[in-house]
PDB file of C-alpha atoms in Angstrom:
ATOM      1  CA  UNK A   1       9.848   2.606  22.123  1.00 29.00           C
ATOM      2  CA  UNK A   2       5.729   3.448  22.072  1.00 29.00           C
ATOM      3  CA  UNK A   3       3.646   3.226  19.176  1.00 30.00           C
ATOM      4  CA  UNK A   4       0.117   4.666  19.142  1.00 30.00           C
ATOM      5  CA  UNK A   5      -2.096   2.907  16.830  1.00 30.00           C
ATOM      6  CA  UNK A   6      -5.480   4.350  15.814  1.00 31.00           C
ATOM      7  CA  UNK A   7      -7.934   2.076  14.074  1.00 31.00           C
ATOM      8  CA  UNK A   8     -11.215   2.132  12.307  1.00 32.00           C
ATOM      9  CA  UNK A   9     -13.778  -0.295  12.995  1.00 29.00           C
ATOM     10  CA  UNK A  10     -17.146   0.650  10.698  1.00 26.00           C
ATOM     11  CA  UNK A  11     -17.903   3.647  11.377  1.00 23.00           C
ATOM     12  CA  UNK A  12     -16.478   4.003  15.028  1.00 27.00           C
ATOM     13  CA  UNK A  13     -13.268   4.941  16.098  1.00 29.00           C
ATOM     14  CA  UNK A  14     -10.748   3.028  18.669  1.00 28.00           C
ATOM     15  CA  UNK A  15      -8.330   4.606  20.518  1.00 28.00           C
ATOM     16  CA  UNK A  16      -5.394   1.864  21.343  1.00 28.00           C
ATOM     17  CA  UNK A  17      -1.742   3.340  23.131  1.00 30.00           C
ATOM     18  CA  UNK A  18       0.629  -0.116  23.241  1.00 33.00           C
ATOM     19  CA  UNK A  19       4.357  -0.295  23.148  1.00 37.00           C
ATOM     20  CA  UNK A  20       6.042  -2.717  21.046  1.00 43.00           C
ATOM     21  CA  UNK A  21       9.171  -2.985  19.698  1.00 44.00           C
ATOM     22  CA  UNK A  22      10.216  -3.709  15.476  1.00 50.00           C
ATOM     23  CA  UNK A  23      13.025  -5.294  13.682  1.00 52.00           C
ATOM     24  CA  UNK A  24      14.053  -5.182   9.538  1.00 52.00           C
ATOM     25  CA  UNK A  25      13.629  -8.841   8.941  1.00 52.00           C
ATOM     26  CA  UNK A  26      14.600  -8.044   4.875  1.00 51.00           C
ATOM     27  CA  UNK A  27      15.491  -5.243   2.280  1.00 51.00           C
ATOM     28  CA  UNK A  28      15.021  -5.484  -0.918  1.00 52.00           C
ATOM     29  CA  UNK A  29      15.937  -2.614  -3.564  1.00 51.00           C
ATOM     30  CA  UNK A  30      14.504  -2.093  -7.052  1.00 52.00           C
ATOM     31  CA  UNK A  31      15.704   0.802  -8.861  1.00 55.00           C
ATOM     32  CA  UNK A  32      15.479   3.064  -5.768  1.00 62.00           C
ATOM     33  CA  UNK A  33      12.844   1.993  -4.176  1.00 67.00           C
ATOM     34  CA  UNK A  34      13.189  -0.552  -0.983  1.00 71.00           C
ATOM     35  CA  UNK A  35      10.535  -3.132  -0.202  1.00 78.00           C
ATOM     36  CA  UNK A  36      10.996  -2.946   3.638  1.00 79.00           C
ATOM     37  CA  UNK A  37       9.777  -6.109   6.691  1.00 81.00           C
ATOM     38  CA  UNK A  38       9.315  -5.449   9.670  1.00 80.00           C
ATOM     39  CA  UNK A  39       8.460  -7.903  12.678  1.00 79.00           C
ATOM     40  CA  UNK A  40       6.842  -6.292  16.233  1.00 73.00           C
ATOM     41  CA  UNK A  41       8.492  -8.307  18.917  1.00 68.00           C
ATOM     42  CA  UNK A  42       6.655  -7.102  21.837  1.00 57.00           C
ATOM     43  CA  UNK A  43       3.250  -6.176  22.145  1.00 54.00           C
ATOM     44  CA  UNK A  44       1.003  -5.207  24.696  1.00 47.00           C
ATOM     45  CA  UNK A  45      -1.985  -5.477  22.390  1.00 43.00           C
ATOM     46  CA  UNK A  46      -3.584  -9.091  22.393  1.00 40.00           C
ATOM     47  CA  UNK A  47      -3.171 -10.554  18.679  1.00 39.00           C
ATOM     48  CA  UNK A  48      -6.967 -10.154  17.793  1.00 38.00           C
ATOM     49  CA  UNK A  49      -6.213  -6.326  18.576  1.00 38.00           C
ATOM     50  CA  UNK A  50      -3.075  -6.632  16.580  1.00 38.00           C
ATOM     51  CA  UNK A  51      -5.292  -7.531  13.297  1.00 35.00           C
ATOM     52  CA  UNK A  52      -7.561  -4.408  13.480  1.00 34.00           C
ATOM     53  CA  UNK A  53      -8.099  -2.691  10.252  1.00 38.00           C
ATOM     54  CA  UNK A  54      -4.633  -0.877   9.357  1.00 43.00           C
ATOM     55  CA  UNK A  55      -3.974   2.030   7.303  1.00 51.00           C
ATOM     56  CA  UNK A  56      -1.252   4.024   7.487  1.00 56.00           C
ATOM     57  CA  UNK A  57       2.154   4.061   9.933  1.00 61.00           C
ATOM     58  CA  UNK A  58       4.870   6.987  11.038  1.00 59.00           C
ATOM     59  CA  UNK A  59       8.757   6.007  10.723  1.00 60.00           C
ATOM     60  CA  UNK A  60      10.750   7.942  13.573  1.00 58.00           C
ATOM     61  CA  UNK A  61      14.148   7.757  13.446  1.00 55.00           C
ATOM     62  CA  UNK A  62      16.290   9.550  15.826  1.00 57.00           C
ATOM     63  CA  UNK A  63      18.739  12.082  14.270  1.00 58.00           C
ATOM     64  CA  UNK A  64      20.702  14.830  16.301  1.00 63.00           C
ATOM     65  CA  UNK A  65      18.603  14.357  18.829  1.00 61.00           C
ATOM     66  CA  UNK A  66      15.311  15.719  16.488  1.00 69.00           C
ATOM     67  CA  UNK A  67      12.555  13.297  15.715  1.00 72.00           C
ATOM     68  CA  UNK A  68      12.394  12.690  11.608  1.00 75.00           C
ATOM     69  CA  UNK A  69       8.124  11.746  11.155  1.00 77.00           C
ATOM     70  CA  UNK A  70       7.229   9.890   7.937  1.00 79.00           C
ATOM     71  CA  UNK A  71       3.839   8.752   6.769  1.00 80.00           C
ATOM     72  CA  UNK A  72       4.327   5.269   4.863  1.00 82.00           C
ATOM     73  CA  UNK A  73       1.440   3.456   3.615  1.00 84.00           C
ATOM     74  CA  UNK A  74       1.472   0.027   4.956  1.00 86.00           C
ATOM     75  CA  UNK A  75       1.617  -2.733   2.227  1.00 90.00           C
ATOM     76  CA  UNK A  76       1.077  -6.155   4.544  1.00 88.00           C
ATOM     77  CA  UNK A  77      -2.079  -7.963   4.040  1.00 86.00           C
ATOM     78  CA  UNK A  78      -4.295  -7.699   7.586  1.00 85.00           C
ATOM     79  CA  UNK A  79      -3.936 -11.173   8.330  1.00 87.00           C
ATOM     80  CA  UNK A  80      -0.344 -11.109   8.129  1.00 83.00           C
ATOM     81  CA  UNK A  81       0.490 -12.028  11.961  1.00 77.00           C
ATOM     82  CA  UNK A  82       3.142  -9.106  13.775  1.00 79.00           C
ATOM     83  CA  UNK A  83       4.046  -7.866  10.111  1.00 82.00           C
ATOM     84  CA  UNK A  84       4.572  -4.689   8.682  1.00 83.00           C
ATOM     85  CA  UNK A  85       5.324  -4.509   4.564  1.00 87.00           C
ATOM     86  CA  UNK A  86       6.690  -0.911   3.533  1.00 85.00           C
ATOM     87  CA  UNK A  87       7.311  -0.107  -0.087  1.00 83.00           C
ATOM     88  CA  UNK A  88       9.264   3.158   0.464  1.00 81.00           C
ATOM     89  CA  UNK A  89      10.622   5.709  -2.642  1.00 80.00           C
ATOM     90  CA  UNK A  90      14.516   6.145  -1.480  1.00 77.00           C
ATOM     91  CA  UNK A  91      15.560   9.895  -2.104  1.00 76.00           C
ATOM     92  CA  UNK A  92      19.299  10.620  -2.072  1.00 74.00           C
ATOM     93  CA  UNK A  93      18.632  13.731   0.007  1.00 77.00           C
ATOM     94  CA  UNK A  94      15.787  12.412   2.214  1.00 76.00           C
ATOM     95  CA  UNK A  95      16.566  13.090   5.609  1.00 77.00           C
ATOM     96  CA  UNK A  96      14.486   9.692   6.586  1.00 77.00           C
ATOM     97  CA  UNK A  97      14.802   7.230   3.177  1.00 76.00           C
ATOM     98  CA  UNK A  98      18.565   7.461   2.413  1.00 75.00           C
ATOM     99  CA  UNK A  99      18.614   6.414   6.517  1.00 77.00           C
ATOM    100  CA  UNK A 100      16.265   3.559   6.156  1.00 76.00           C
ATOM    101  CA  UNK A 101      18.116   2.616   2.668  1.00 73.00           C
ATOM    102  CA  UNK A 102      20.921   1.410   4.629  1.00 76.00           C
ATOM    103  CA  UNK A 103      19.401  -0.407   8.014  1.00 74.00           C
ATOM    104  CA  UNK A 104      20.855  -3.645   8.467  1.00 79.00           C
ATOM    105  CA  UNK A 105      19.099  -6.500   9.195  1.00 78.00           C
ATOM    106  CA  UNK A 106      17.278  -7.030  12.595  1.00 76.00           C
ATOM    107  CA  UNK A 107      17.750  -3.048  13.176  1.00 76.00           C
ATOM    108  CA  UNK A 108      15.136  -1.845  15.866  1.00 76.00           C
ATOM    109  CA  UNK A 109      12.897   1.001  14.698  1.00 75.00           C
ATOM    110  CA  UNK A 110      10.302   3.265  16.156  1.00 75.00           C
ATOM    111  CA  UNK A 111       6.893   3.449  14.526  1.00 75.00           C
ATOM    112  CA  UNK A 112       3.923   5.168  15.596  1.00 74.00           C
ATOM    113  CA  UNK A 113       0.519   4.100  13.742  1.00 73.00           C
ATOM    114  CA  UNK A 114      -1.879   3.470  11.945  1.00 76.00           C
ATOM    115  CA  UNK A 115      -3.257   6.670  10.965  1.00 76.00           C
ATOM    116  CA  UNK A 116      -5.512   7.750   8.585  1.00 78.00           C
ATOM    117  CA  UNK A 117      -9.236   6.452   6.925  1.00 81.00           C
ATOM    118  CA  UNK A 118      -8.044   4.939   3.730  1.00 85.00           C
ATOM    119  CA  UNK A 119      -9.650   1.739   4.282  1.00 84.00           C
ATOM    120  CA  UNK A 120     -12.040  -0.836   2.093  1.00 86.00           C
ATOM    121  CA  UNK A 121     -15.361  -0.372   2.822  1.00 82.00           C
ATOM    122  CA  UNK A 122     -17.378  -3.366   4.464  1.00 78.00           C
ATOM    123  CA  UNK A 123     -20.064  -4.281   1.665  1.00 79.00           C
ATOM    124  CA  UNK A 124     -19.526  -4.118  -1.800  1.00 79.00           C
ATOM    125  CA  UNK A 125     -22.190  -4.245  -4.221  1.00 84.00           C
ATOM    126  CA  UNK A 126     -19.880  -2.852  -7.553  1.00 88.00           C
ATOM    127  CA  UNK A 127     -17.398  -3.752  -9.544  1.00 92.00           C
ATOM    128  CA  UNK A 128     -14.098  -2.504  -7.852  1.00 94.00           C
ATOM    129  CA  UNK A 129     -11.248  -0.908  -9.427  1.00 95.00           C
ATOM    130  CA  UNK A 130      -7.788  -0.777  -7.645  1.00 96.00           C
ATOM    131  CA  UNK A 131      -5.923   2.827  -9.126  1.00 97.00           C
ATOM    132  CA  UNK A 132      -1.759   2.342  -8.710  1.00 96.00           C
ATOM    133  CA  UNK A 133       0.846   4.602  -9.696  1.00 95.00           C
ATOM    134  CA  UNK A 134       4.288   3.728  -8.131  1.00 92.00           C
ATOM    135  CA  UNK A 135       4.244   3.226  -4.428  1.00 90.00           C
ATOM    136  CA  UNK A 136       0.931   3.913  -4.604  1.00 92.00           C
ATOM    137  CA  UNK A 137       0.871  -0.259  -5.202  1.00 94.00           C
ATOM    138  CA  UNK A 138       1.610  -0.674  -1.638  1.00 92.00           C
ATOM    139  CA  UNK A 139      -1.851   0.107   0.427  1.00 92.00           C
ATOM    140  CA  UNK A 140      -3.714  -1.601  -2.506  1.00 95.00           C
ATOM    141  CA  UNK A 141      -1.980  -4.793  -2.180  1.00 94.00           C
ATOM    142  CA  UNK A 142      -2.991  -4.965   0.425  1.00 93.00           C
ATOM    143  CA  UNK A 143      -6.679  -4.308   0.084  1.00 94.00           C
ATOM    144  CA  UNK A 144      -6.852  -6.554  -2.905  1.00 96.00           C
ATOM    145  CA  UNK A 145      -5.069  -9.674  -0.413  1.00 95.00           C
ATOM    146  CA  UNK A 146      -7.520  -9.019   1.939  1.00 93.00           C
ATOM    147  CA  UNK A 147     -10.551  -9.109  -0.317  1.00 94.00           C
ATOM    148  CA  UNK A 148      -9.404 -12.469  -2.197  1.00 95.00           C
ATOM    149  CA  UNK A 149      -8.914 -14.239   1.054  1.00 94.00           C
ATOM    150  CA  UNK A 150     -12.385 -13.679   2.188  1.00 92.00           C
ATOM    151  CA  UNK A 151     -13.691 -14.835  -0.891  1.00 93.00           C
ATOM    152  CA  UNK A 152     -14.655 -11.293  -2.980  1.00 93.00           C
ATOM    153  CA  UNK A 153     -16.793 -12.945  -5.592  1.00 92.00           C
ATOM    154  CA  UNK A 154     -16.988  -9.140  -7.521  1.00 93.00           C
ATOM    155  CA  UNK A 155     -14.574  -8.334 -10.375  1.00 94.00           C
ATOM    156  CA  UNK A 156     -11.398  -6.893  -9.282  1.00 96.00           C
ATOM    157  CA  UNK A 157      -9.332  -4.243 -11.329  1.00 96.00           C
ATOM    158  CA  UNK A 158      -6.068  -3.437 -10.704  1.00 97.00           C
ATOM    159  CA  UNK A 159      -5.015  -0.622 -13.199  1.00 97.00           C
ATOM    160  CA  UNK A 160      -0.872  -0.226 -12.238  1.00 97.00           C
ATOM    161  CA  UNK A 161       1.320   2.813 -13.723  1.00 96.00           C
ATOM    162  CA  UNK A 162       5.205   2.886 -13.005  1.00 94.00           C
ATOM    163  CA  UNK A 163       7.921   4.436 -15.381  1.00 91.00           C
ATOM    164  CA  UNK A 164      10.014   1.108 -16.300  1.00 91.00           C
ATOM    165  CA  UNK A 165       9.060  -2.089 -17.160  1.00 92.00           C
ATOM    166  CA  UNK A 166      11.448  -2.642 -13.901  1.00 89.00           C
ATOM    167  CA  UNK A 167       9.455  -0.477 -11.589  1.00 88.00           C
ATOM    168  CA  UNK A 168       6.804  -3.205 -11.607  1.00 91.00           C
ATOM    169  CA  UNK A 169       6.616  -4.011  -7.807  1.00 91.00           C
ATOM    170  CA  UNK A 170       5.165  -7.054  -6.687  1.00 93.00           C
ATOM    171  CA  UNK A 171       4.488  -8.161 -10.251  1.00 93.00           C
ATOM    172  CA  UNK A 172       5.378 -12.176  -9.569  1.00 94.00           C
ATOM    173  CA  UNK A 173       3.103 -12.119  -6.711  1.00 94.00           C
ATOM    174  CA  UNK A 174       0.256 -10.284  -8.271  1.00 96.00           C
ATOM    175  CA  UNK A 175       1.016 -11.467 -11.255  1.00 96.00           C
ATOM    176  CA  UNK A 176      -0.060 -15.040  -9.465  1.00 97.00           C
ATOM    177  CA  UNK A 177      -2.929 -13.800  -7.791  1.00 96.00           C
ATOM    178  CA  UNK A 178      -4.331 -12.932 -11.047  1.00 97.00           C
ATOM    179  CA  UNK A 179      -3.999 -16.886 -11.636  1.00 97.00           C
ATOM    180  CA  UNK A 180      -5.418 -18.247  -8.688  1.00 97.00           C
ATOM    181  CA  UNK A 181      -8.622 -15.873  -9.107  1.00 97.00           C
ATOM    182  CA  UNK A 182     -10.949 -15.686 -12.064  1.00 96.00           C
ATOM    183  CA  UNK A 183     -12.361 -12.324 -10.726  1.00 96.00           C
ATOM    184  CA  UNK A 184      -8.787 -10.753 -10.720  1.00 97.00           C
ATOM    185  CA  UNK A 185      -7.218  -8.729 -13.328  1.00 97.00           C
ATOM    186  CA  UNK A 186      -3.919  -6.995 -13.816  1.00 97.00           C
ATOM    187  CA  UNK A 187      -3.839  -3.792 -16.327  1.00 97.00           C
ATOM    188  CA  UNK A 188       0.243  -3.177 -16.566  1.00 97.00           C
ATOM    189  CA  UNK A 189       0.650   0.505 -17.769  1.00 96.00           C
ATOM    190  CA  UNK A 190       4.426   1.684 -18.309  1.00 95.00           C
ATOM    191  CA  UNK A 191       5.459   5.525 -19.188  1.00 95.00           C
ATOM    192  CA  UNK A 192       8.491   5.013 -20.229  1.00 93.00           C
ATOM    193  CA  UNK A 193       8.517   1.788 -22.067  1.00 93.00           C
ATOM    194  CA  UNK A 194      12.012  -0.467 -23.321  1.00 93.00           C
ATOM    195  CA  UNK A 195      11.722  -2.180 -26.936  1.00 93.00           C
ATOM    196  CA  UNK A 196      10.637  -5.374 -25.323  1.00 93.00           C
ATOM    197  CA  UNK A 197       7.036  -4.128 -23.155  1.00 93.00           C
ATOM    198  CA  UNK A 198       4.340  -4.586 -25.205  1.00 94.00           C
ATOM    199  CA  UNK A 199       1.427  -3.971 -22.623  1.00 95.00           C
ATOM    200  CA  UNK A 200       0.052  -0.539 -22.710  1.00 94.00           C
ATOM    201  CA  UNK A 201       2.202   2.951 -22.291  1.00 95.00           C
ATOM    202  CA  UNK A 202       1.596   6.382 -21.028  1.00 94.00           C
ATOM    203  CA  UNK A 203      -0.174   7.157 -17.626  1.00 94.00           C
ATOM    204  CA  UNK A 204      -2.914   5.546 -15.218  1.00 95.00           C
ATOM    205  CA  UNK A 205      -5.562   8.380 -16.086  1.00 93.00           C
ATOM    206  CA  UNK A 206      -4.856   8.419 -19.611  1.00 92.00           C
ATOM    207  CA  UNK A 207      -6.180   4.874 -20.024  1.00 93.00           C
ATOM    208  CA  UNK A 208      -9.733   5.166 -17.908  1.00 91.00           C
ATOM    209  CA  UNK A 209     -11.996   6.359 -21.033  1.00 90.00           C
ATOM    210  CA  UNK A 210     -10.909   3.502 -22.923  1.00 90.00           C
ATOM    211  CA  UNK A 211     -10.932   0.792 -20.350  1.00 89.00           C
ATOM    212  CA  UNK A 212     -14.462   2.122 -18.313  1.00 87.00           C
ATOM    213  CA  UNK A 213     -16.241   4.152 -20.555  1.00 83.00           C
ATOM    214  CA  UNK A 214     -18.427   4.064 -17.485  1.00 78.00           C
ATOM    215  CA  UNK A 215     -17.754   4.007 -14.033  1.00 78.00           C
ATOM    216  CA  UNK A 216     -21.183   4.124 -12.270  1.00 81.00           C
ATOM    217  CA  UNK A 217     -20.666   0.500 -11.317  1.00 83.00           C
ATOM    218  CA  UNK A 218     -17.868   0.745 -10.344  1.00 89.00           C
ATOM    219  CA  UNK A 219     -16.131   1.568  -6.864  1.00 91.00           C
ATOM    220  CA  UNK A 220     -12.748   2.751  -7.496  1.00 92.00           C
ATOM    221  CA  UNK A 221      -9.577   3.289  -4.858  1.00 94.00           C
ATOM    222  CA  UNK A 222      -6.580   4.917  -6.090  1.00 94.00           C
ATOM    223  CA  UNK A 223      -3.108   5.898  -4.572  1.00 94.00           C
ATOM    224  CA  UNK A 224      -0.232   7.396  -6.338  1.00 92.00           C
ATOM    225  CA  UNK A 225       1.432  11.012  -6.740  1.00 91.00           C
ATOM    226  CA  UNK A 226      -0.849  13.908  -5.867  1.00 92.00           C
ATOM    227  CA  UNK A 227      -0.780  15.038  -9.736  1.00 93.00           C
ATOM    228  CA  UNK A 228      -1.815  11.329 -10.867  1.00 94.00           C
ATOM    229  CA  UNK A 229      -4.922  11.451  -7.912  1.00 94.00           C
ATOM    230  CA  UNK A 230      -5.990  15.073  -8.638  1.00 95.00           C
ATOM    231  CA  UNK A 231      -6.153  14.132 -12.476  1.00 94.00           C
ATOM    232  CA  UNK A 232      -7.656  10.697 -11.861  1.00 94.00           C
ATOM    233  CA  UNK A 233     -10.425  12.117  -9.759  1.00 94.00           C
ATOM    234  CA  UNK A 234     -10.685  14.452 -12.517  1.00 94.00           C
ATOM    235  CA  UNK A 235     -11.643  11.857 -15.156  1.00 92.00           C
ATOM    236  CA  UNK A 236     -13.224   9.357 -12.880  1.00 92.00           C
ATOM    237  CA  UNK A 237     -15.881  12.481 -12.181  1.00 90.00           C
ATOM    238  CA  UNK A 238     -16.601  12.764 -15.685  1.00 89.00           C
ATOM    239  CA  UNK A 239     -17.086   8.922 -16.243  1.00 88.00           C
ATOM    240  CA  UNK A 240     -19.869   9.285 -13.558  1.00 81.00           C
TER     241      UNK A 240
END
């Protein structure tokens, strides 16, 4: 099984073809979403080429002889050695998720990958602010990992929407982050709220006015549904 991996280093571009093999190493479900490992085996990349800025990987899984192509965002910090982290929405008719709802453990899986230019850029002289709506957590865990590690002095914003107070993914985690690091802050925002959340309610874009009145210090990343993006781009534009 061959992945193709295509990487961004600055502003350059690096063409890599290796073959490795992965394998599930744990599942877990929340509501219907799965929180997906995966461990590459067999490599013919050396590690340092392995650790190359990541971005975004294709699930293939083999159905009636007809390749099924998914683009997942991938969640794993970069120095996260021969792991892949996929937070993946599970949709009862989804000719790839309902599959991948249901690997067992240690199943082998084709990936091709990383694609795309959704990546942090290399100096940062703002404020940053870290945009979330649902699955949209997963490639800005990672970023916001990779910046704490190397010691990202500026203040970092993560401003999360999900529908229930159970949708919160990775909240424990983050949730500790946020105490290990002075310069990290969590803004919870819940749309459709039980009687015991008492953080704030609604959507991600409704909240941006309020929160940064201005944004012209600010660098701000954001990944969530398209509607969410088009109409946080929207405000974001008119906060400058």
């Amino acid at each position: 099984q061959t992945i193709k991996k295509q990487n961004r280093i600055a502003w350059n571009f690096l063409w890599i073809l290796w073959v490795c093999f992965v394998f599930v190493l744990w599942i877990i479900v929340v509501n219907n979403l799965n929180l997906l490992q995966f461990e590459i085996t067999s490599s013919k990349l050396t590690q340092e080429e392995i650790d190359l800025t990541r971005e975004e990987i294709e699930l293939i899984e083999d159905e009636d002889k007809k390749l099924i192509r998914r683009a997942f965002s991938i969640a794993s910090k970069p120095s996260q050695k021969n792991i892949l982290d996929l937070c993946i929405k599970i949709l009862p008719d989804g000719r790839l998720s309902s599959r991948l709802a249901n690997l067992p453990l240690k199943s082998f899986v084709s990936m091709q990958g990383p694609y795309g230019k959704f990546v942090l850029q290399e100096d940062h002289n703002k404020q940053l602010l870290f945009l979330a709506a649902g699955t949209g957590i997963a490639p800005l865990r990672s970023m916001i990992h990779d910046l704490l590690e190397k010691g990202c002095d500026k203040q970092i914003t993560l401003v999360f929407g999900f529908h229930a107070p159970s949708d919160q993914l990775y909240k424990e985690e983050l949730e500790q982050l946020q105490k290990q690091h002075d310069n990290f802050t969590i803004i919870s925002i819940c749309s459709t709220p039980n009687d015991k959340w008492t953080q704030k309610t609604g959507y991600v874009q409704d909240h941006l006015k309020e929160l940064f009145p201005n944004c012209e210090e600010v660098d701000a990343y954001l990944c969530g549904p398209p509607k969410m993006v088009a109409q946080t781009i929207a405000v974001l534009r008119k906060l400058n």
